PDB file of C-alpha atoms and ligand atoms in Angstrom:
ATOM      1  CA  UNK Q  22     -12.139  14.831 -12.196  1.00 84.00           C
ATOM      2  CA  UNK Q  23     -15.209  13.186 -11.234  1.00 87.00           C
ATOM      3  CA  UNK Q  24     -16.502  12.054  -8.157  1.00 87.00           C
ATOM      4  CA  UNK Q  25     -19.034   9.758  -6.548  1.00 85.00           C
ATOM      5  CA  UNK Q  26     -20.213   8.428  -3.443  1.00 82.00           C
ATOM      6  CA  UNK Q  27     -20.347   4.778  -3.145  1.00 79.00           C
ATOM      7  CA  UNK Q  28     -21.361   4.671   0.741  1.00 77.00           C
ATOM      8  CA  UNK Q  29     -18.813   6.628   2.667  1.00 85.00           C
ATOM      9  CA  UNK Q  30     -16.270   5.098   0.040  1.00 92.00           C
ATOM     10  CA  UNK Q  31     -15.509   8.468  -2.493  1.00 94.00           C
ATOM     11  CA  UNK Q  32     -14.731   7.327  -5.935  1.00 96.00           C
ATOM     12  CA  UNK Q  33     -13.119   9.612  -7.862  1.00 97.00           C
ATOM     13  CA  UNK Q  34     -12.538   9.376 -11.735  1.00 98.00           C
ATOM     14  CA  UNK Q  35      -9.621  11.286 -13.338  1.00 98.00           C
ATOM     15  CA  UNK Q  36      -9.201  11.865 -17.089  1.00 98.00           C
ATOM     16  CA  UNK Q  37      -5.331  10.132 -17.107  1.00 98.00           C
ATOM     17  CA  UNK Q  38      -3.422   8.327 -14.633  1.00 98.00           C
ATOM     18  CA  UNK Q  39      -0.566  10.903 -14.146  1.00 98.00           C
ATOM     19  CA  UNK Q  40      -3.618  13.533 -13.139  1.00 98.00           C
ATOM     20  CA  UNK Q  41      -5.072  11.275 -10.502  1.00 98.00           C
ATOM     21  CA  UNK Q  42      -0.967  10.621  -9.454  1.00 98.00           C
ATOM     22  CA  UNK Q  43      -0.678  14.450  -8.815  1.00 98.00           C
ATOM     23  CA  UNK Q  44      -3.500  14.794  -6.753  1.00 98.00           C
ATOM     24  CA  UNK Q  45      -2.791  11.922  -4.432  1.00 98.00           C
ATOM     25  CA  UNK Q  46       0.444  13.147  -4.350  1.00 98.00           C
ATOM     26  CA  UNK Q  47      -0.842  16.923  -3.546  1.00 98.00           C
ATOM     27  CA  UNK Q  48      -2.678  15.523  -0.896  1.00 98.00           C
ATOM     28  CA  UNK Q  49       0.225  13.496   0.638  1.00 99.00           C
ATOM     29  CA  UNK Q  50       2.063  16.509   0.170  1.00 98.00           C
ATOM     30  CA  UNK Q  51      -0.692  19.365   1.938  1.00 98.00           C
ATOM     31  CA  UNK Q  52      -0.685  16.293   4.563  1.00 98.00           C
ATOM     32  CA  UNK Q  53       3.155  16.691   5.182  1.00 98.00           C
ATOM     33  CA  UNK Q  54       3.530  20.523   5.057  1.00 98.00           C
ATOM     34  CA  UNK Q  55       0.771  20.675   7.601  1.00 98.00           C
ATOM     35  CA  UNK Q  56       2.682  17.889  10.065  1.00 98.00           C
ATOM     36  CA  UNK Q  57       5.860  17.496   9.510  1.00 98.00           C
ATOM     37  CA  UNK Q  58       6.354  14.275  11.181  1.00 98.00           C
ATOM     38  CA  UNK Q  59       3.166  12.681   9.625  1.00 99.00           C
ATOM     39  CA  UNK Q  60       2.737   8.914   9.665  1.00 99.00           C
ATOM     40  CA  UNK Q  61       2.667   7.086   5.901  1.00 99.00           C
ATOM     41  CA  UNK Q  62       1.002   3.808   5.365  1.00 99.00           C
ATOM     42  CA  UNK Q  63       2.890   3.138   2.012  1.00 99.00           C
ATOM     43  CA  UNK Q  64       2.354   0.204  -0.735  1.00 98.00           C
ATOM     44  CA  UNK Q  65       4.494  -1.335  -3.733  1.00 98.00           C
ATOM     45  CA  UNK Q  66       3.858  -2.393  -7.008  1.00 97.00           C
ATOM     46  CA  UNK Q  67       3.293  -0.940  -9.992  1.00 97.00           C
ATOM     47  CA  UNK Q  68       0.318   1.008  -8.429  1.00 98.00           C
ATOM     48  CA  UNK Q  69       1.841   3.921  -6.422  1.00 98.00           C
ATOM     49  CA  UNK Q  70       4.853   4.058  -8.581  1.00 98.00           C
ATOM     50  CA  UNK Q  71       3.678   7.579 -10.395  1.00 98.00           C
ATOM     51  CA  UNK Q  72       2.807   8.738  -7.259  1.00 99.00           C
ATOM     52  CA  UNK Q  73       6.583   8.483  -5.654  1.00 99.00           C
ATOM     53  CA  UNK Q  74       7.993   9.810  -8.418  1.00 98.00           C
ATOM     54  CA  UNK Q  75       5.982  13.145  -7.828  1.00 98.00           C
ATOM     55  CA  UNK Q  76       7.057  12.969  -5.176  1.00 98.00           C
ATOM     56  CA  UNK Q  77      10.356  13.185  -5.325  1.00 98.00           C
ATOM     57  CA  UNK Q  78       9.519  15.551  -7.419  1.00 98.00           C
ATOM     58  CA  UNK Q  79       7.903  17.713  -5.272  1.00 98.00           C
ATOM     59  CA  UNK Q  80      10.956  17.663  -2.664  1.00 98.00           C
ATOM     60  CA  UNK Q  81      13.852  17.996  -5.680  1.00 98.00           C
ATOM     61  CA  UNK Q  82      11.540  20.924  -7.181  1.00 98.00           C
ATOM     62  CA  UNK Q  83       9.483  22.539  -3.766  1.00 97.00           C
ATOM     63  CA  UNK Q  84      11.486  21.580  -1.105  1.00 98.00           C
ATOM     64  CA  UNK Q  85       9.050  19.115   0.462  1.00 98.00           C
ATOM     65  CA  UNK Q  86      10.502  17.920   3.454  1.00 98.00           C
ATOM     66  CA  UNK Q  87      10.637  14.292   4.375  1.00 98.00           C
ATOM     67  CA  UNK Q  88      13.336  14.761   7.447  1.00 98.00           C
ATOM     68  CA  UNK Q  89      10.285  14.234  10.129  1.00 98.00           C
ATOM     69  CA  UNK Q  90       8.127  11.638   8.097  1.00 99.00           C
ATOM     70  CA  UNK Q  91       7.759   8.134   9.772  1.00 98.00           C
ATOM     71  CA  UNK Q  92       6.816   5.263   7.145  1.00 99.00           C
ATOM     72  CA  UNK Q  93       5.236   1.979   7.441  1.00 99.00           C
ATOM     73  CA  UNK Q  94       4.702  -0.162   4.647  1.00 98.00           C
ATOM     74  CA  UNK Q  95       1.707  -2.917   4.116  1.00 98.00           C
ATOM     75  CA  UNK Q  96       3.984  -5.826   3.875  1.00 98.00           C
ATOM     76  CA  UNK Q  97       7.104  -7.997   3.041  1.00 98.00           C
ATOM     77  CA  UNK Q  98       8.119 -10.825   1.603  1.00 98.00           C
ATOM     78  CA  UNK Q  99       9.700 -13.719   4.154  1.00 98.00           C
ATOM     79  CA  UNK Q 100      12.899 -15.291   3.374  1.00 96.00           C
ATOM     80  CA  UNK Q 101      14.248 -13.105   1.436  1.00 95.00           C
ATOM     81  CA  UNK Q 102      18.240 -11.520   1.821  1.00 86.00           C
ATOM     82  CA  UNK Q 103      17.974  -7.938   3.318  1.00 72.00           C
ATOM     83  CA  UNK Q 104      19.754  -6.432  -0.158  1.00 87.00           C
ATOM     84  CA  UNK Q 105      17.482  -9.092  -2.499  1.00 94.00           C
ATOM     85  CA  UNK Q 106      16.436  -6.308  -5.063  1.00 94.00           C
ATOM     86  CA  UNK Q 107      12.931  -7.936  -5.474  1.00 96.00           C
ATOM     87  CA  UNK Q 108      12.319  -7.574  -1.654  1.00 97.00           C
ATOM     88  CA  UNK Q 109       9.646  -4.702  -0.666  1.00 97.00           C
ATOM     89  CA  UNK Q 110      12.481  -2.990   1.217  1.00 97.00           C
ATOM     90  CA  UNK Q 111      14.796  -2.492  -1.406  1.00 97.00           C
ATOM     91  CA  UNK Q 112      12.010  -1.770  -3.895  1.00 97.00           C
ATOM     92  CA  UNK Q 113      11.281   1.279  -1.377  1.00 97.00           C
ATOM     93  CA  UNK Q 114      14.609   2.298  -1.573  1.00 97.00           C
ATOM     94  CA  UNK Q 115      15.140   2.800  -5.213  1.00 97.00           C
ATOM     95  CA  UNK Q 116      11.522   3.791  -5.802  1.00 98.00           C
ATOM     96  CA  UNK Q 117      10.931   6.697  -2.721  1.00 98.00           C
ATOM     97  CA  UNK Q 118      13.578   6.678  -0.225  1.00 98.00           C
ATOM     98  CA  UNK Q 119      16.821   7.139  -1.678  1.00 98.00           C
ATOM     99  CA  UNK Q 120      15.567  10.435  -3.599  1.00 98.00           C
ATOM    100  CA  UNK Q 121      13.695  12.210  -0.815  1.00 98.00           C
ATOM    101  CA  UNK Q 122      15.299  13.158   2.834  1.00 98.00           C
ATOM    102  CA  UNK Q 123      13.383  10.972   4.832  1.00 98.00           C
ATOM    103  CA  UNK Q 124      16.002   9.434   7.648  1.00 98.00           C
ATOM    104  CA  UNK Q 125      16.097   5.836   7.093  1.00 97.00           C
ATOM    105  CA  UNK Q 126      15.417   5.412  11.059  1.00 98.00           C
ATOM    106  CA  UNK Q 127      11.724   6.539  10.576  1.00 98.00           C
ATOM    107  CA  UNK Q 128      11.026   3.907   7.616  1.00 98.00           C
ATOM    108  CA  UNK Q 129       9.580   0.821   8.211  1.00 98.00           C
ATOM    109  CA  UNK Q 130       8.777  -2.503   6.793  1.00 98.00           C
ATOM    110  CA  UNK Q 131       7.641  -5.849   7.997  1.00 98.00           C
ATOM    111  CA  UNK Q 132      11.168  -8.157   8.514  1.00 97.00           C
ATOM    112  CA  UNK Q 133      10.407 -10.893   6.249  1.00 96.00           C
ATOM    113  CA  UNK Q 134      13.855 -12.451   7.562  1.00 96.00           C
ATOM    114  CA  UNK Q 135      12.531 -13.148  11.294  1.00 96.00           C
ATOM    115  CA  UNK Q 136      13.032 -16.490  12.944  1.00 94.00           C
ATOM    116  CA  UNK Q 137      10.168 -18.511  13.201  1.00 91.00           C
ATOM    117  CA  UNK Q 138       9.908 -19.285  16.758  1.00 95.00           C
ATOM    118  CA  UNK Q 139       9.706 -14.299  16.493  1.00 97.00           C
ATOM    119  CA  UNK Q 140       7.503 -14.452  14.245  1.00 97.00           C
ATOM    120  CA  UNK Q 141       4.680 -13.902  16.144  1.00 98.00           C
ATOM    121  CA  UNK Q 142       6.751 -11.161  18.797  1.00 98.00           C
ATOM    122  CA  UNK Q 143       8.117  -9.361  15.300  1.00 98.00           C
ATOM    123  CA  UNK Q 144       4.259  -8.611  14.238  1.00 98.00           C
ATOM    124  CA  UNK Q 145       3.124  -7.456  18.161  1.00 98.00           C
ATOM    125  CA  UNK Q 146       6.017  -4.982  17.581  1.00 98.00           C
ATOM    126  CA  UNK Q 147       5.342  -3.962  14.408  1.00 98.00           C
ATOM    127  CA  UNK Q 148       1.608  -2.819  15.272  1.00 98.00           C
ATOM    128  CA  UNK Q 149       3.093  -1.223  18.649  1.00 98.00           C
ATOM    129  CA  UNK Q 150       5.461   0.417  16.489  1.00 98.00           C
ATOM    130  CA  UNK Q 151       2.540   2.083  14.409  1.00 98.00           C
ATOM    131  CA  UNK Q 152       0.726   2.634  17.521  1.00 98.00           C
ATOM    132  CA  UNK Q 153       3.370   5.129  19.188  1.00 98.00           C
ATOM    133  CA  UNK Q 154       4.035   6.764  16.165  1.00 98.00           C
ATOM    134  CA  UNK Q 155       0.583   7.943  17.115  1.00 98.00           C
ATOM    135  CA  UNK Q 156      -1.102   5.466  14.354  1.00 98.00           C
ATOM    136  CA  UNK Q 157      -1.431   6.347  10.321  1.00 99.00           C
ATOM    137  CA  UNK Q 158      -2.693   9.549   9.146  1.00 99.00           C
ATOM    138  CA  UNK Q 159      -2.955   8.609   5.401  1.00 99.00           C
ATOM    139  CA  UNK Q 160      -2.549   4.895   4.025  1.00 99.00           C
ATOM    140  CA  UNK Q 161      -1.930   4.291   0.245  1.00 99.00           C
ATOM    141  CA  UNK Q 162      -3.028   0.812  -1.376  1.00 98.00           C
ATOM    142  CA  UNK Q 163      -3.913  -1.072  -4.553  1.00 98.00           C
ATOM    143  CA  UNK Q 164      -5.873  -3.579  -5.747  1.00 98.00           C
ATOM    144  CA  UNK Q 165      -4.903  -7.518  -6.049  1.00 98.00           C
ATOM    145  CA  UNK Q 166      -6.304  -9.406  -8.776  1.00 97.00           C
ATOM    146  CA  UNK Q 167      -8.011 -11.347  -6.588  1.00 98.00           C
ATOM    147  CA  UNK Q 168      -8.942  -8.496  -4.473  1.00 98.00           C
ATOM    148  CA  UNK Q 169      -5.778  -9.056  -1.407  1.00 98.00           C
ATOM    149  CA  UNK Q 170      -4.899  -5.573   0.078  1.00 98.00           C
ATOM    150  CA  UNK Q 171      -1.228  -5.723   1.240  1.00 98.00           C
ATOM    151  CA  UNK Q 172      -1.015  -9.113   1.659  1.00 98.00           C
ATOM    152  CA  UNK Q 173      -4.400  -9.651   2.863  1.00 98.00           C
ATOM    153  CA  UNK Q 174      -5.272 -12.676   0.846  1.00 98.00           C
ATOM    154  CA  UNK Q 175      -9.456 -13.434   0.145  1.00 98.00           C
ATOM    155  CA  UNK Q 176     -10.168 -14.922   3.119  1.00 98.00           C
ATOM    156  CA  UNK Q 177      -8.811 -12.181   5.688  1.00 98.00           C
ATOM    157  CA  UNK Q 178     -11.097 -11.381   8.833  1.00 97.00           C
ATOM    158  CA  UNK Q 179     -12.030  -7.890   9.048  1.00 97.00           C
ATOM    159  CA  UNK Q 180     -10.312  -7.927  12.441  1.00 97.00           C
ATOM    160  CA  UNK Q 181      -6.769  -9.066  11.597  1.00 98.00           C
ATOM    161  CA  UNK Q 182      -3.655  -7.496  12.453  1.00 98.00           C
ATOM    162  CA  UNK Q 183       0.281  -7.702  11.521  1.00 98.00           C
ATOM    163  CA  UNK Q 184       0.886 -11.679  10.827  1.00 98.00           C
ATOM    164  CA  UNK Q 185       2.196 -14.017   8.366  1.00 98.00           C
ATOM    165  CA  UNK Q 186       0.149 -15.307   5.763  1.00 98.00           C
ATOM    166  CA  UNK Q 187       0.177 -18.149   3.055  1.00 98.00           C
ATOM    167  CA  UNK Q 188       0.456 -15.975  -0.433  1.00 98.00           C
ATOM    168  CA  UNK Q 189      -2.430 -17.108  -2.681  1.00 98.00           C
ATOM    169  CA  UNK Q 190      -1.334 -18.721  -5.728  1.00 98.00           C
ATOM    170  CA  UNK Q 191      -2.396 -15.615  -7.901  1.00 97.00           C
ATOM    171  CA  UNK Q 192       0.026 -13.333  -5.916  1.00 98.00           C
ATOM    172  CA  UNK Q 193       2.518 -15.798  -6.635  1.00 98.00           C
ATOM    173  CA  UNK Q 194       1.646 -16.224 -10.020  1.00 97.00           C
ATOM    174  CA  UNK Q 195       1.577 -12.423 -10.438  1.00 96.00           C
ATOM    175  CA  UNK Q 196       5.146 -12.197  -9.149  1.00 97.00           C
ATOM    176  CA  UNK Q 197       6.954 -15.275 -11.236  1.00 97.00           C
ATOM    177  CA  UNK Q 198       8.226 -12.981 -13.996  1.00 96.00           C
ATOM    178  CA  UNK Q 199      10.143 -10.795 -11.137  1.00 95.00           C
ATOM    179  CA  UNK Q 200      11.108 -13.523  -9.899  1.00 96.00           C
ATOM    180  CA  UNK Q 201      12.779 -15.689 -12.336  1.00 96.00           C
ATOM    181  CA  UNK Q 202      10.097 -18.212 -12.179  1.00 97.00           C
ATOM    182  CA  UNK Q 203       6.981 -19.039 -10.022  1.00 98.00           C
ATOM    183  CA  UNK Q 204       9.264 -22.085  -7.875  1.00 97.00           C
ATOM    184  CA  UNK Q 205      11.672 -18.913  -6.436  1.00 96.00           C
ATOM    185  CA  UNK Q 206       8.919 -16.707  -5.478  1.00 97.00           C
ATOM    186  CA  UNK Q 207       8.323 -16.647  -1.916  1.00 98.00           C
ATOM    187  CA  UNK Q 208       4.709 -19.133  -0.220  1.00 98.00           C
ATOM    188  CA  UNK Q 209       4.262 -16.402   2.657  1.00 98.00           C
ATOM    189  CA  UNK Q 210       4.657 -12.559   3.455  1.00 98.00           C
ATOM    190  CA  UNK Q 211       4.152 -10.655   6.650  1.00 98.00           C
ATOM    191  CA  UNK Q 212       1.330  -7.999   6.164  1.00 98.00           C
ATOM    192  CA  UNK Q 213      -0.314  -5.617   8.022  1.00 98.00           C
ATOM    193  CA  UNK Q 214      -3.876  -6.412   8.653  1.00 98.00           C
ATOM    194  CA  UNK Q 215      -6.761  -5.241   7.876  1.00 98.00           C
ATOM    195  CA  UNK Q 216      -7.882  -4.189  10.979  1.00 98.00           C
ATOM    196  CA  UNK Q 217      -4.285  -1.926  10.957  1.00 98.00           C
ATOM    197  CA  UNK Q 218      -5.077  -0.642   7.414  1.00 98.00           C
ATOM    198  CA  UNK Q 219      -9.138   0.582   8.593  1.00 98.00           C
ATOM    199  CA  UNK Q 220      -7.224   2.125  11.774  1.00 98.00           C
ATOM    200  CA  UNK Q 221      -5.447   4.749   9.451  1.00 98.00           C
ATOM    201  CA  UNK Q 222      -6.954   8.102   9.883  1.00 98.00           C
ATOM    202  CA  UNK Q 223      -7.611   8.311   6.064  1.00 98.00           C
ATOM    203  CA  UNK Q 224      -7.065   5.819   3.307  1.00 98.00           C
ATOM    204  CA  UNK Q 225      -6.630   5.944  -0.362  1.00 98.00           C
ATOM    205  CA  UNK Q 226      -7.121   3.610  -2.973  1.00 98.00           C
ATOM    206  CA  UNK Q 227      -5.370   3.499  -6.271  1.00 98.00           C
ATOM    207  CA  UNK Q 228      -6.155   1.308  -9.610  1.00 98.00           C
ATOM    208  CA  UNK Q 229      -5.246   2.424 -13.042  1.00 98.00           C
ATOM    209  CA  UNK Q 230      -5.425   0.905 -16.527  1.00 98.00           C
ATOM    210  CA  UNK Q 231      -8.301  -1.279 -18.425  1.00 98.00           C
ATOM    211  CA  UNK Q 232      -6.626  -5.028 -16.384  1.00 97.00           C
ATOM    212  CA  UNK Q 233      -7.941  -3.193 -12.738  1.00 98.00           C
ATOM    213  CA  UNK Q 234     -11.252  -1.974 -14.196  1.00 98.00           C
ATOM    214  CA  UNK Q 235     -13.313  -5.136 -13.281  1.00 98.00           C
ATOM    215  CA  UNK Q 236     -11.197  -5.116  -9.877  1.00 98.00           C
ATOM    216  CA  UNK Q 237     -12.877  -1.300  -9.239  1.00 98.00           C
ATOM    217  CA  UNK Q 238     -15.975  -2.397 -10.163  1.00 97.00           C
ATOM    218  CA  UNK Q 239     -16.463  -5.464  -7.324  1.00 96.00           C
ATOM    219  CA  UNK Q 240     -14.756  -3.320  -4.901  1.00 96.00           C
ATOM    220  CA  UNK Q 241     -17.701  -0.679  -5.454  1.00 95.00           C
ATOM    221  CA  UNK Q 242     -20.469  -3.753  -5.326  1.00 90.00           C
ATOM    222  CA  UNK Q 243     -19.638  -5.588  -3.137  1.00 74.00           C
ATOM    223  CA  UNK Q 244     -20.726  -5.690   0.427  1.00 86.00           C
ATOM    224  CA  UNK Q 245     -18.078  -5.398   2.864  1.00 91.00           C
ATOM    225  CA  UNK Q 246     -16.842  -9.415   2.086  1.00 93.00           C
ATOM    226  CA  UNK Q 247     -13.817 -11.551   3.724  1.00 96.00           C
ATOM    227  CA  UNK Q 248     -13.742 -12.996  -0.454  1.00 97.00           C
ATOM    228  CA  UNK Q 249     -12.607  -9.760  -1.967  1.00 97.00           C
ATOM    229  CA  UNK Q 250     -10.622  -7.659   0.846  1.00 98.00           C
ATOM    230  CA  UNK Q 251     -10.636  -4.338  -0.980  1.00 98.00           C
ATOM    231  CA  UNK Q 252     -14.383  -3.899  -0.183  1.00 96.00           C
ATOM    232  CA  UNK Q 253     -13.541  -3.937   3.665  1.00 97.00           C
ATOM    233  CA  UNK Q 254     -12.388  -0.294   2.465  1.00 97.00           C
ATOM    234  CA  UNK Q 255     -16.139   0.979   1.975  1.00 95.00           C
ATOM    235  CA  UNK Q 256     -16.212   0.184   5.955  1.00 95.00           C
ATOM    236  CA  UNK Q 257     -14.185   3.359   6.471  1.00 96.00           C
ATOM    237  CA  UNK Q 258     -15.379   6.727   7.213  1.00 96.00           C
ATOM    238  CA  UNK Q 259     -12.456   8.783   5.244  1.00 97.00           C
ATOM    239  CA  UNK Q 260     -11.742   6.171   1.953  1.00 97.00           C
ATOM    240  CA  UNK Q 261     -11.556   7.604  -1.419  1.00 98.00           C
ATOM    241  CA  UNK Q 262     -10.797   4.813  -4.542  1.00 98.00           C
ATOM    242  CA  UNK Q 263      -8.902   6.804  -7.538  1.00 98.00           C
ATOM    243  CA  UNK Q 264      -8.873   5.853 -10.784  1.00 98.00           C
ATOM    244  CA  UNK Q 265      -7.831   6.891 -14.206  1.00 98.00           C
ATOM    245  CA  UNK Q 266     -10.702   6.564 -16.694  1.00 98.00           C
ATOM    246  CA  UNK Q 267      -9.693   3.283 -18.017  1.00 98.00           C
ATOM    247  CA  UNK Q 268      -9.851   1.620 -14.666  1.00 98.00           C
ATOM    248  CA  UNK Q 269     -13.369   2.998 -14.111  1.00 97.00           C
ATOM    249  CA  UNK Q 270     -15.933   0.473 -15.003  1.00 91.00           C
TER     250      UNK Q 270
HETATM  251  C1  F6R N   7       1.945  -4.327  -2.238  1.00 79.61           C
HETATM  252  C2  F6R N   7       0.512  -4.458  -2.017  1.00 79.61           C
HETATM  253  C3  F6R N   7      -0.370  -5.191  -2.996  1.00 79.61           C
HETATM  254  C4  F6R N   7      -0.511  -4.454  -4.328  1.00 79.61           C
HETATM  255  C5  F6R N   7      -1.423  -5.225  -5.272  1.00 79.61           C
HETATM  256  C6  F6R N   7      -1.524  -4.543  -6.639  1.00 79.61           C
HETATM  257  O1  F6R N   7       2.555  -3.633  -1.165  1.00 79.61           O
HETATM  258  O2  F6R N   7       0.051  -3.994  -1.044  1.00 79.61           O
HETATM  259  O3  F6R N   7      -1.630  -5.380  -2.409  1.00 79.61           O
HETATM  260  O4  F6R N   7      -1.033  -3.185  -4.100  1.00 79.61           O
HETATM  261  O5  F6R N   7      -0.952  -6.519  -5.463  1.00 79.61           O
HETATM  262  O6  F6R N   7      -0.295  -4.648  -7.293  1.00 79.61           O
HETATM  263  P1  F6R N   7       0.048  -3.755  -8.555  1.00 79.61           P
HETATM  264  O7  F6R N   7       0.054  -2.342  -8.088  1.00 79.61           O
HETATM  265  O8  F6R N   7       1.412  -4.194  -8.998  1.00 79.61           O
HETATM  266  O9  F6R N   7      -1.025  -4.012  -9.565  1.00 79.61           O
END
């Protein structure tokens, strides 16, 4: 492992994806032993995948013990059924939840089902919610391809919160193939902001594989800038960005 400072942004090289996996894992795991009820920021996609399924690992094989963790994940999807597999919220299920003991009480995702007129109420609550949990001790993320974090499309104020965006037409594009097609995937999301993601105690960055290379690279030039959202993370005192050596430029 190799690692860099970029600002107060750490970047940190490993020699293969499944190494860098176990040590953000480790470190979610040291985080967990040492408070039991600690506060996750979590994120979906392909990105984080490795690191669930250590895991689950970890609590099949160690006994890691989720029965005190509280969740919260970056976003959701609006309009889609509860049980829709390619919601966020079933994706958590099947990926993390079902195969570790967190209780299902403590888990949290943005309801992408909300009426319109609570739209607004839903999102208050949401970064309330996060607030008397006693905020986020350790947030996980990836990289967009056109630099969104959670759903925080280019374009996102450094000062946003929990709200419902319009999902650029990359994201969209990026999610046809799940989707059966680019006309069923959802035109908005509810995501936290990025204000809530810079509020987590300590956050953590993952990209692996040659496609997120040139992603790693502007988010370690770039100035802090509303056009590529993953450099608002260089802003924060406790970031690290992991990568596997493909991903590093
Ligand atoms: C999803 C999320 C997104 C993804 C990003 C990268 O909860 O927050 O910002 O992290 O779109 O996606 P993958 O990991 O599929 O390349």
């Amino acid at each position: 492992m190799r690692s860099a400072a970029h600002g107060s942004l750490v970047f940190e090289t490993h020699a293969t994806r499944a190494e860098a996996e176990r040590s953000v894992a480790e470190e979610i795991a040291a985080l967990v032993r040492a408070k039991p009820d600690a506060v996750l920021g979590l994120a979906t996609g392909d990105t984080p995948t490795g690191v669930y399924r250590e895991l689950v690992r970890l609590h099949r094989d160690s006994g890691l013990d989720f029965s005190s963790v509280r969740t919260f994940n970056l976003d959701e999807y609006c309009g889609l059924a509860a049980d829709d597999p390619r919601s966020f919220t079933c994706w958590m299920q099947t990926q993390l939840f079902a195969h570790v003991n967190v209780d299902r009480a403590n888990t949290h995702l943005p309801d992408g089902r909300v009426a319109e007129a609570d739209v607004v109420r839903h999102a208050a609550a949401y970064e309330r919610a996060i607030e008397s949990a006693g905020g986020i001790d350790l947030q996980l993320l990836g990289i967009g391809r056109n630099g969104h974090i959670g759903f925080n499309e280019p374009g996102a104020d450094l000062h946003t919160r929990t709200r419902r965006v319009e999902l650029h037409a990359w994201t969209r594009a990026d999610a046809a193939a799940a989707f059966g097609g680019l006309e069923h995937v959802p035109t908005r999301g509810i995501t936290m902001g990025i204000g809530t993601i810079l509020a987590a105690r300590r956050v953590r960055m993952l990209a692996f594989g040659v496609r997120k290379a040139p992603l790693v690279a502007r988010t370690l030039r770039a100035a802090p800038d509303p056009a590529w959202p993953a450099s608002y993370v260089r802003l924060h005192a406790d970031a690290r960005l992991v990568v596997d050596r493909d991903a590093a430029p």
